[in-house]
PDB file of C-alpha atoms in Angstrom:
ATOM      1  CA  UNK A   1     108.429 149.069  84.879  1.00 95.00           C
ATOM      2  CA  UNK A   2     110.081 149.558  81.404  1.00 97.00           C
ATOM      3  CA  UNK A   3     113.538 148.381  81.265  1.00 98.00           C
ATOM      4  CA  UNK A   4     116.348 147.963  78.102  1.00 98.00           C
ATOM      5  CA  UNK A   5     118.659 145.777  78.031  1.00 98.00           C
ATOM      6  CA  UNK A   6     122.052 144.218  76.138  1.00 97.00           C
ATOM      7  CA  UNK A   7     120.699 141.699  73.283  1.00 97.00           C
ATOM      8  CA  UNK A   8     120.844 137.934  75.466  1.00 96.00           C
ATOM      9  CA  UNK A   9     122.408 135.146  73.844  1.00 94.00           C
ATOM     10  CA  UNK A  10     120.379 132.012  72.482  1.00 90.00           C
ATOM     11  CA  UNK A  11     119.344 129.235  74.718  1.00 84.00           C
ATOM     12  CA  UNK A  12     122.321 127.606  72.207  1.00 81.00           C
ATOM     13  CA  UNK A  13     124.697 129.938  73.238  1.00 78.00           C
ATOM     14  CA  UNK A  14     123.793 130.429  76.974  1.00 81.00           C
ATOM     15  CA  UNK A  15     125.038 126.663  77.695  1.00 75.00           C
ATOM     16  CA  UNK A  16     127.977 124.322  77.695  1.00 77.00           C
ATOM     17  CA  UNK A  17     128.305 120.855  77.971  1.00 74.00           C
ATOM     18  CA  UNK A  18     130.765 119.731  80.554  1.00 76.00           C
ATOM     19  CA  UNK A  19     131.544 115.936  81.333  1.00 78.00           C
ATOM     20  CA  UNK A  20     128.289 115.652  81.237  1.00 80.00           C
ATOM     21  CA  UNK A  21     126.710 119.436  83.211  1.00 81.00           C
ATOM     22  CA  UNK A  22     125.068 121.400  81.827  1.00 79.00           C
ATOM     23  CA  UNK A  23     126.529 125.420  83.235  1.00 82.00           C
ATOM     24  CA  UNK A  24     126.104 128.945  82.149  1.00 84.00           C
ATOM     25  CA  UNK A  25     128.872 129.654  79.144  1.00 84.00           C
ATOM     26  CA  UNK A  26     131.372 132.191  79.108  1.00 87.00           C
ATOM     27  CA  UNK A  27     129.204 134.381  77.089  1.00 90.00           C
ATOM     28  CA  UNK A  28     125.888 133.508  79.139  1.00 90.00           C
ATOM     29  CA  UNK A  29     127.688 134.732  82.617  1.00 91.00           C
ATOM     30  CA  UNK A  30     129.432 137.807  81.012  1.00 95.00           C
ATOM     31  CA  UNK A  31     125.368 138.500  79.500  1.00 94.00           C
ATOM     32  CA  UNK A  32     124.524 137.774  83.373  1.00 94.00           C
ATOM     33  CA  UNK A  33     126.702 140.822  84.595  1.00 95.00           C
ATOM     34  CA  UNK A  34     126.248 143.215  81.684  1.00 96.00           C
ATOM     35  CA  UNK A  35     121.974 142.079  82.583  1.00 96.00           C
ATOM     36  CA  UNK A  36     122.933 143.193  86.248  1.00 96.00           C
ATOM     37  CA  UNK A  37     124.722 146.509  85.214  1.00 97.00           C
ATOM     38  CA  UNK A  38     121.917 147.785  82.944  1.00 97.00           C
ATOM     39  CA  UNK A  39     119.332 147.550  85.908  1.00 97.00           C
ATOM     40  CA  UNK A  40     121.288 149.287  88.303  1.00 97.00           C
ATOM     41  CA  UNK A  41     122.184 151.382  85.727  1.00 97.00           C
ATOM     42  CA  UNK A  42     118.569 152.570  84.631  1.00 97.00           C
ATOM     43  CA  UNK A  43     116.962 152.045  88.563  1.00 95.00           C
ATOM     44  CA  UNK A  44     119.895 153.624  89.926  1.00 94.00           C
ATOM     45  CA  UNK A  45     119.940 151.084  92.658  1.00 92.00           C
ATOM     46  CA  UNK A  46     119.265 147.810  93.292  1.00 92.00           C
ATOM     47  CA  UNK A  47     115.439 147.042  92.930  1.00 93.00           C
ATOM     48  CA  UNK A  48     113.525 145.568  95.493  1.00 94.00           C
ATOM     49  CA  UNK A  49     112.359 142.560  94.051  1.00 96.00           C
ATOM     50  CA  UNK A  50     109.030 141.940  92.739  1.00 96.00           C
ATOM     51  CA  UNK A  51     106.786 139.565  94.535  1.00 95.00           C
ATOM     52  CA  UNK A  52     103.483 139.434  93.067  1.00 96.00           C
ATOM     53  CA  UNK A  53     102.414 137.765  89.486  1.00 97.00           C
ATOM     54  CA  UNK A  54     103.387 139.842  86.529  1.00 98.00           C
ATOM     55  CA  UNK A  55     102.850 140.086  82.857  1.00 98.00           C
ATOM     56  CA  UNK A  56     106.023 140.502  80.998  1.00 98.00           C
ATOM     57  CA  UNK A  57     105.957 142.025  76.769  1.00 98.00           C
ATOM     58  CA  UNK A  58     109.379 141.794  75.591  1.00 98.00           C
ATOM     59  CA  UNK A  59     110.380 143.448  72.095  1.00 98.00           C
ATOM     60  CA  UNK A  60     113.719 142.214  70.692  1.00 98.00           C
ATOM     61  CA  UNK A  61     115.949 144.182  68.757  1.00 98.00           C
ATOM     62  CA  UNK A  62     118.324 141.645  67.128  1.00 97.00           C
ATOM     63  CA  UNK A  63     122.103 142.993  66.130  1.00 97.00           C
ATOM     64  CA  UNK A  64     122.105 141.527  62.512  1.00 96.00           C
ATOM     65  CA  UNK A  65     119.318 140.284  60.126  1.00 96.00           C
ATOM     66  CA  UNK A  66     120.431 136.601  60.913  1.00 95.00           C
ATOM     67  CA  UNK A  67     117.610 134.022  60.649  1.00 95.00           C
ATOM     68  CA  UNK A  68     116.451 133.315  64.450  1.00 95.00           C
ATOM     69  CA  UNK A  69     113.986 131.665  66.739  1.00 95.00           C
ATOM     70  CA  UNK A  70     112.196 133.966  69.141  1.00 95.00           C
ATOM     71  CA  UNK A  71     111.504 131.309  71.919  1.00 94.00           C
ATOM     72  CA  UNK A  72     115.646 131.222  72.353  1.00 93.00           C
ATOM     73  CA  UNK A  73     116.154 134.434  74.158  1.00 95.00           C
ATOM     74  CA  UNK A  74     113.553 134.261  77.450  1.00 95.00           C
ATOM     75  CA  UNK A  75     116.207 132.025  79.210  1.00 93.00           C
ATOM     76  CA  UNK A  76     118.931 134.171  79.784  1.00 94.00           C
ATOM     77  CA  UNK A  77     117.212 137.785  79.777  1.00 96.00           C
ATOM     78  CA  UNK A  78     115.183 136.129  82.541  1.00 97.00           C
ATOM     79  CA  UNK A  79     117.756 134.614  84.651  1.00 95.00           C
ATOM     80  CA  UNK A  80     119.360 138.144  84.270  1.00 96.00           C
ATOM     81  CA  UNK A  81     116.685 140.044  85.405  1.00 97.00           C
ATOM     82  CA  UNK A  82     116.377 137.539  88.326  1.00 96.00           C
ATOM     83  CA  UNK A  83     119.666 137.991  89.731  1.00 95.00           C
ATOM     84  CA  UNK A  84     119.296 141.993  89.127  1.00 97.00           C
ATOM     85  CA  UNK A  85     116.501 141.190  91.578  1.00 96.00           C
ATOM     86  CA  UNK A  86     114.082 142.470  89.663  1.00 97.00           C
ATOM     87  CA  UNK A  87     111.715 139.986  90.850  1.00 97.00           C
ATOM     88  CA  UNK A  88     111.369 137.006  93.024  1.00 96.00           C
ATOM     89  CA  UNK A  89     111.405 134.347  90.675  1.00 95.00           C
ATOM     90  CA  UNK A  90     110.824 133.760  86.802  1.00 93.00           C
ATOM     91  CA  UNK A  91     108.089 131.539  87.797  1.00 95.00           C
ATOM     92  CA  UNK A  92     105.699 134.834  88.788  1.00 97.00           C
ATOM     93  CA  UNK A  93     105.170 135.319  84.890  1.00 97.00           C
ATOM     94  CA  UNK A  94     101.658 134.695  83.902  1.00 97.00           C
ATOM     95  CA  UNK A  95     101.393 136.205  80.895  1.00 97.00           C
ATOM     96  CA  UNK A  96     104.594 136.699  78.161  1.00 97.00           C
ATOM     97  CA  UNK A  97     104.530 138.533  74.925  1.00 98.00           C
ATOM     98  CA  UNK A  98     106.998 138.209  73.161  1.00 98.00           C
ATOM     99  CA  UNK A  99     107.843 139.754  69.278  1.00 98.00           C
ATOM    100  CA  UNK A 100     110.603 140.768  67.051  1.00 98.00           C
ATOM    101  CA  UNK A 101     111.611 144.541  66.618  1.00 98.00           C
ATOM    102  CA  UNK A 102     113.781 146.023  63.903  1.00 98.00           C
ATOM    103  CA  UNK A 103     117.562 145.249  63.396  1.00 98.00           C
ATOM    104  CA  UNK A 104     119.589 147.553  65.739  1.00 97.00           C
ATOM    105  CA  UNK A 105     123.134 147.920  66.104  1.00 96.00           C
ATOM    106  CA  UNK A 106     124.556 145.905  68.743  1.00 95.00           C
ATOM    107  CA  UNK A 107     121.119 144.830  69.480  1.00 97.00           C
ATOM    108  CA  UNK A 108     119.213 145.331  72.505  1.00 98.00           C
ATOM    109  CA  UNK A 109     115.890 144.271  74.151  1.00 98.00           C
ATOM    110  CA  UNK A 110     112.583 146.394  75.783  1.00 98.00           C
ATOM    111  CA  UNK A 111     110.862 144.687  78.629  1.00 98.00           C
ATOM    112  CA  UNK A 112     108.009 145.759  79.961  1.00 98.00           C
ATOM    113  CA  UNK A 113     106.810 144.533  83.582  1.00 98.00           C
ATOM    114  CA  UNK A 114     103.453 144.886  84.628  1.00 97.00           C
ATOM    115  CA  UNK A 115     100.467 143.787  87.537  1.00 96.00           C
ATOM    116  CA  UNK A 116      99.534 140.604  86.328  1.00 97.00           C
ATOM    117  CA  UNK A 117      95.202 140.939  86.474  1.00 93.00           C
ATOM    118  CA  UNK A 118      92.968 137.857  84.743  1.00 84.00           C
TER     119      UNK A 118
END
């Protein structure tokens, strides 16, 4: 399964402190929905939920050349494609590739979802 999706905010950006919780930002829920949208959007439908393992490869297209760490976007794409239902859990990755594609405008993000196999 090949899906693209909206450029996720930061692990940073996807959080806010308060008294003391940690909860999903502003920004991190309206990600969340626009996630949603773009699933049912491309799948026409709901999926039903993957239950096996899977390998995920991730290319991200950042919106600007802004210096940024790569490890700060898996939170929030995958909690995204979780409550799209595109699989069970998060926890059913085995294998994750992640790596940087060319500035885009807006940004965006190509995830690829396939059989995990050792």
């Amino acid at each position: 399964m090949k899906l693209t999706m909206p450029f996720p905010p930061s692990v940073n950006g996807y959080w806010r402190s308060v008294k003391g919780r940690a909860l999903i930002s502003e920004r991190g829920r309206k990600f969340r929905v626009n996630a949603i949208a773009a699933v049912y959007e491309q799948l026409r439908r709901r999926p039903q939920a993957i239950t096996h393992d899977i390998e995920v490869h991730v290319i991200l297209y950042p919106p600007t050349k802004a210096k940024r760490d790569l490890d700060n976007f898996q939170k929030a794409l995958f909690d995204g494609l979780t409550h799209a239902g595109v699989w069970a859990d998060d926890s059913q990755i085995k294998r994750l590739v992640v790596e940087w594609g060319v500035v885009t405008c807006h940004g965006k993000v190509e995830v690829t979802i396939n059989e995990f196999h050792r």
